[in-house]
Coordinates of C-alpha atoms and ligand atoms in Angstrom, one line a residue:
T15 CA 0.2 -0.2 0.2
F16 CA 1.3 3.6 -1.0
L17 CA 0.3 7.0 -1.0
D18 CA -0.6 8.6 -4.4
P19 CA 0.3 12.0 -5.4
S20 CA -2.8 13.6 -4.3
G21 CA -2.6 11.6 -0.7
Q22 CA -4.9 8.6 -1.2
A23 CA -3.7 5.4 -0.3
K24 CA -3.4 2.8 -3.0
T25 CA -2.5 -0.7 -3.2
M26 CA -0.6 -2.8 -5.8
T27 CA -0.5 -6.8 -5.7
G28 CA 1.9 -8.6 -8.1
A29 CA 4.2 -11.8 -8.0
C30 CA 7.9 -11.9 -8.4
V31 CA 9.4 -14.9 -10.8
D32 CA 13.1 -15.7 -10.5
I33 CA 13.7 -15.9 -14.3
T34 CA 17.5 -16.8 -13.8
E35 CA 16.7 -20.6 -14.4
F36 CA 14.7 -19.8 -17.3
V37 CA 17.7 -17.6 -18.9
R38 CA 20.1 -20.2 -17.9
V39 CA 18.3 -23.0 -19.8
R40 CA 17.6 -20.8 -22.9
E41 CA 21.3 -20.0 -23.0
A42 CA 22.1 -23.4 -22.9
L43 CA 19.9 -24.6 -25.5
K44 CA 21.2 -21.7 -28.0
L45 CA 25.0 -23.1 -27.2
A46 CA 23.7 -26.8 -28.0
D47 CA 21.9 -25.5 -31.2
R48 CA 25.4 -24.0 -32.4
Q49 CA 27.4 -27.0 -31.5
K50 CA 25.0 -28.7 -33.4
D51 CA 25.5 -26.3 -36.3
D52 CA 28.9 -27.1 -35.8
F53 CA 28.7 -30.4 -35.7
L54 CA 26.7 -30.7 -39.1
A55 CA 29.3 -28.3 -40.8
T56 CA 32.2 -30.2 -40.0
L57 CA 30.4 -33.9 -41.0
A58 CA 29.3 -32.7 -44.2
H59 CA 32.7 -31.3 -45.0
E60 CA 34.2 -34.6 -44.1
L61 CA 31.5 -36.6 -46.2
R62 CA 32.3 -34.2 -49.2
N63 CA 36.0 -34.3 -49.3
P64 CA 36.2 -37.6 -50.7
L65 CA 33.5 -37.5 -53.1
A66 CA 35.3 -35.2 -55.8
P67 CA 38.1 -37.4 -56.3
L68 CA 35.7 -40.4 -56.5
R69 CA 33.8 -38.6 -59.2
T70 CA 36.6 -37.7 -61.0
G71 CA 37.9 -41.1 -60.9
L72 CA 34.5 -42.6 -62.2
H73 CA 34.6 -40.6 -65.1
L74 CA 37.8 -41.8 -66.2
L75 CA 36.9 -45.3 -65.9
Q76 CA 33.8 -44.3 -68.0
S77 CA 35.8 -42.5 -70.7
F78 CA 37.9 -45.9 -70.9
H79 CA 34.7 -48.2 -70.7
S80 CA 32.2 -46.0 -73.0
A81 CA 33.5 -47.9 -76.1
A82 CA 33.1 -51.0 -74.6
A83 CA 29.3 -50.9 -73.8
G84 CA 28.4 -53.9 -71.8
E85 CA 28.3 -54.7 -68.1
A86 CA 31.1 -52.5 -67.2
A87 CA 29.5 -49.4 -68.7
Q88 CA 26.1 -50.2 -67.1
V89 CA 27.8 -50.8 -63.8
L90 CA 29.8 -47.3 -64.0
G91 CA 26.2 -45.8 -65.2
I92 CA 24.9 -46.9 -61.8
M93 CA 27.6 -45.9 -59.8
Q94 CA 27.7 -42.4 -61.2
R95 CA 24.2 -42.1 -60.5
Q96 CA 24.3 -43.0 -56.9
L97 CA 27.3 -40.9 -56.5
D98 CA 25.7 -37.8 -57.8
H99 CA 22.6 -38.4 -55.3
M100 CA 25.2 -38.3 -52.5
V101 CA 27.1 -35.4 -53.9
H102 CA 23.4 -33.6 -53.8
L103 CA 22.5 -34.7 -50.6
V104 CA 25.8 -33.5 -49.0
D105 CA 25.9 -30.0 -50.8
D106 CA 22.4 -29.7 -49.3
L107 CA 23.8 -30.3 -46.0
L108 CA 26.5 -28.1 -46.6
D109 CA 24.2 -25.3 -47.7
I110 CA 22.0 -25.6 -44.8
A111 CA 25.1 -25.5 -42.3
R112 CA 26.4 -22.3 -44.2
I113 CA 22.9 -20.7 -44.3
R114 CA 22.3 -20.8 -40.5
Q115 CA 26.1 -19.6 -39.7
G116 CA 25.5 -16.6 -42.2
K117 CA 28.7 -18.0 -44.3
I118 CA 27.1 -18.1 -48.0
L119 CA 28.2 -15.2 -49.6
L120 CA 25.6 -14.2 -52.7
R121 CA 26.8 -12.5 -55.8
Q122 CA 23.9 -9.8 -57.1
E123 CA 23.9 -9.4 -61.1
P124 CA 21.4 -9.2 -63.5
V125 CA 20.4 -13.0 -64.7
S126 CA 18.3 -13.9 -67.5
L127 CA 15.2 -15.5 -66.7
Q128 CA 14.8 -17.8 -69.5
A129 CA 18.8 -18.6 -69.3
M130 CA 18.2 -19.8 -65.6
L131 CA 15.0 -21.8 -66.2
D132 CA 16.7 -23.8 -69.1
Q133 CA 19.7 -24.4 -67.3
A134 CA 17.7 -25.6 -63.9
M135 CA 15.5 -27.8 -66.4
E136 CA 18.8 -29.2 -68.2
G137 CA 19.9 -30.5 -64.7
V138 CA 16.6 -32.5 -64.2
Q139 CA 16.0 -33.6 -67.5
T140 CA 17.3 -37.0 -67.3
L141 CA 14.9 -37.8 -64.2
L142 CA 12.2 -36.5 -65.6
D143 CA 12.7 -38.7 -68.7
A144 CA 13.2 -41.5 -66.6
Q145 CA 9.9 -40.9 -64.8
A146 CA 8.4 -40.3 -68.4
L147 CA 7.1 -37.2 -67.2
Q148 CA 5.4 -34.2 -69.3
V149 CA 7.3 -30.8 -69.0
V150 CA 5.2 -27.9 -69.9
R151 CA 7.8 -24.7 -70.3
P152 CA 7.0 -21.1 -70.2
S153 CA 7.4 -19.0 -72.8
V154 CA 9.2 -15.9 -71.0
D155 CA 9.9 -12.5 -71.6
P156 CA 13.5 -12.3 -73.0
A157 CA 13.8 -8.9 -71.2
L158 CA 12.9 -10.2 -67.8
R159 CA 16.2 -10.4 -65.5
V160 CA 16.3 -11.6 -61.8
L161 CA 18.6 -9.8 -59.5
G162 CA 20.9 -12.3 -57.6
D163 CA 23.7 -15.1 -57.8
P164 CA 23.0 -17.5 -61.1
T165 CA 24.3 -20.4 -59.6
R166 CA 22.3 -20.3 -56.6
L167 CA 19.2 -19.3 -58.7
V168 CA 19.4 -22.4 -60.7
Q169 CA 19.7 -24.6 -57.5
V170 CA 16.7 -23.3 -56.2
V171 CA 14.6 -23.6 -59.6
G172 CA 16.5 -27.1 -59.8
N173 CA 15.5 -28.4 -56.7
L174 CA 11.7 -27.7 -56.7
L175 CA 11.8 -29.3 -60.1
N176 CA 13.4 -32.2 -58.8
N177 CA 10.9 -32.4 -55.9
A178 CA 8.5 -32.5 -58.5
A179 CA 9.8 -35.4 -60.5
K180 CA 10.4 -37.4 -57.2
Y181 CA 6.8 -36.9 -56.3
T182 CA 5.4 -37.3 -59.4
P183 CA 4.0 -40.8 -60.7
R184 CA 4.9 -41.9 -63.9
G185 CA 3.2 -40.4 -67.0
G186 CA 2.1 -37.2 -64.7
T187 CA 2.8 -33.6 -66.1
V188 CA 5.2 -30.9 -64.3
T189 CA 4.3 -27.5 -65.3
L190 CA 6.7 -24.4 -65.0
R191 CA 5.6 -21.0 -65.5
A192 CA 7.4 -17.6 -65.3
G193 CA 6.5 -13.9 -65.5
A194 CA 6.5 -10.6 -64.0
A195 CA 4.8 -10.6 -60.4
S196 CA 1.9 -7.9 -59.5
D197 CA 4.2 -7.0 -56.6
A198 CA 6.2 -4.0 -57.9
G199 CA 9.6 -5.0 -58.7
M200 CA 9.2 -8.8 -58.4
L201 CA 9.0 -11.8 -60.8
C202 CA 7.2 -15.2 -60.1
I203 CA 8.4 -18.7 -60.7
E204 CA 6.0 -21.4 -60.3
V205 CA 6.6 -25.2 -60.5
Q206 CA 3.6 -27.3 -60.5
D207 CA 3.0 -31.0 -60.6
T208 CA 0.4 -33.8 -60.8
G209 CA 1.8 -35.6 -58.1
I210 CA 0.9 -37.4 -54.7
G211 CA 0.3 -33.8 -53.0
I212 CA 1.1 -32.5 -49.6
P213 CA -1.3 -32.7 -46.7
P214 CA -2.7 -29.4 -45.7
D215 CA -1.4 -29.6 -42.2
M216 CA 2.1 -30.3 -43.5
L217 CA 1.9 -27.4 -46.0
E218 CA 3.8 -24.6 -43.7
H219 CA 6.3 -27.5 -42.1
V220 CA 7.8 -28.4 -45.7
F221 CA 10.1 -25.9 -45.6
D222 CA 11.8 -27.0 -41.9
R223 CA 15.0 -28.4 -41.6
F224 CA 14.5 -32.4 -42.1
A225 CA 10.8 -32.0 -42.0
Q226 CA 9.4 -34.7 -44.2
V227 CA 5.6 -35.9 -44.9
P228 CA 5.2 -39.1 -42.6
Q229 CA 3.3 -40.3 -45.6
H230 CA 6.1 -40.1 -48.1
V231 CA 8.7 -41.3 -45.9
D232 CA 8.7 -44.9 -47.2
R233 CA 9.1 -43.8 -51.1
A234 CA 12.0 -45.4 -52.9
Q235 CA 13.5 -41.9 -53.7
G236 CA 15.2 -41.4 -50.1
G237 CA 16.0 -37.6 -49.1
L238 CA 16.8 -36.0 -45.8
G239 CA 13.9 -33.1 -45.6
I240 CA 16.6 -30.4 -46.4
G241 CA 16.1 -29.6 -49.9
L242 CA 13.4 -27.2 -49.3
S243 CA 14.8 -25.2 -46.4
V244 CA 17.9 -24.9 -48.8
V245 CA 15.3 -23.2 -51.1
K246 CA 13.6 -21.1 -48.5
G247 CA 17.0 -19.7 -46.8
L248 CA 18.7 -18.8 -50.3
V249 CA 15.4 -17.5 -51.6
E250 CA 15.0 -14.9 -48.3
M251 CA 18.7 -14.2 -48.7
H252 CA 17.6 -12.9 -52.3
G253 CA 15.0 -10.8 -50.3
G254 CA 12.3 -13.2 -52.3
R255 CA 10.0 -15.8 -50.5
V256 CA 8.5 -19.1 -51.5
T257 CA 5.2 -20.3 -50.9
A258 CA 3.5 -24.0 -51.2
E259 CA 0.0 -25.1 -52.1
S260 CA -1.6 -28.3 -52.5
A261 CA -5.5 -29.6 -52.3
G262 CA -4.2 -32.9 -50.5
S263 CA -2.6 -36.1 -51.1
G264 CA -3.1 -37.3 -54.7
T265 CA -3.9 -33.6 -56.0
G266 CA -0.7 -32.3 -57.0
S267 CA 1.7 -29.4 -55.8
L268 CA 2.4 -26.1 -56.9
F269 CA 5.4 -24.3 -55.5
R270 CA 5.9 -20.4 -56.1
I271 CA 8.7 -18.2 -55.8
W272 CA 8.8 -14.5 -56.0
L273 CA 12.3 -13.0 -56.4
P274 CA 13.6 -9.3 -57.2
R275 CA 13.8 -8.3 -60.9
V276 CA 16.0 -6.2 -62.4
E277 CA 13.8 -2.9 -63.7
A278 CA 14.2 -2.4 -67.2
P279 CA 15.7 1.0 -67.9
V280 CA 13.4 4.0 -68.0
P281 CA 13.3 5.3 -71.7
A282 CA 14.5 8.8 -72.1
A283 CA 11.8 11.3 -71.5
V284 CA 10.8 12.5 -75.2
A285 CA 11.2 16.3 -75.4
P286 CA 7.4 18.0 -75.8
P287 CA 7.8 19.8 -79.5
A288 CA 8.8 23.5 -79.2
P289 CA 6.0 25.7 -79.8
A290 CA 5.3 27.2 -83.0
Ligands
LIG311 P1 13.4 -34.4 -49.5 O1 12.6 -34.4 -50.4 O2 14.7 -34.6 -49.7 O3 12.6 -35.5 -48.4 P2 12.6 -31.5 -49.1 O4 13.1 -30.6 -48.3 O5 12.9 -31.4 -50.7 O6 13.4 -32.9 -48.6 O7 11.1 -31.8 -49.0 C1 10.5 -32.0 -47.7 C2 9.2 -32.8 -47.7 O8 8.1 -32.1 -48.8 C3 9.6 -34.3 -48.7 O9 10.0 -34.8 -47.8 C4 8.2 -34.4 -49.2 O10 7.4 -35.3 -48.3 C5 7.7 -33.1 -49.3 N1 7.3 -32.7 -50.7 C6 8.5 -31.8 -51.2 N2 8.1 -31.3 -52.8 C7 7.1 -32.0 -53.0 C8 6.3 -32.1 -54.2 N3 6.6 -31.5 -55.4 N4 4.9 -32.9 -54.1 C9 4.8 -33.8 -52.6 N5 5.3 -33.6 -51.5 C10 6.5 -32.9 -51.5

């Protein structure tokens, strides 16, 4: 009880909570999280190092055996596809660790939208063909350019196309669309498939690290559940955003990315005719 400035008695009640324990636990959790990130980075490095010489050796062996098509060439082909898959997984692991540690430096340059989509498509062509998927490609305004890192942008779209191929049964369709977005200064790229779809309660979680739709875990294609978190990390580093839509299992999925565009130069103003 205390007297207020006018001399009236006032009563205040409250409770004191000791938050030192809460702060201590929070700091310990932060430290554990950082240690986990460091471990992930070291693990990915150690796994990645031997893959480069293995890949080179395999390419060499393939060039020796390509003339003698037969069992050796077939086995080497299988080994190469498995090795590529492993390189892809480990690179995603490395990227996720680097993104979390703020160690990725992005180039900032105008990148032709058409060229970027072509390159991304080229990277997944074998997988799309192997699944006998029909691909619908956009006709893109050749003047449209994204502002960003060309290698990373191709990786982002390639990852979405790769997932579309992985999660769409044989004979399905993958549609790529791209163009200027309604938001000023942005471009929009869409990757849509007619595949197994995503349950509504998982839509907001598929971008989380290591998140996989439980119903999809038994599939043959494997994966660690980090591809989409890399996509989200890279898109956000570019100042963009990414969303997932699906009407549920079996209805296909639609991923949309917004990225900053390079504005076309404003045409020089035409001088009004001089008064007669
Ligand atoms: P991964 O594919 O390696 O498991 P991702 O991070 O790329 O990891 O995707 C996370 C999860 O989101 C996948 O495991 C899958 O369940 C779901 N998913 C991603 N893309 C699609 C898609 N096009 N169709 C259906 N499910 C998808």
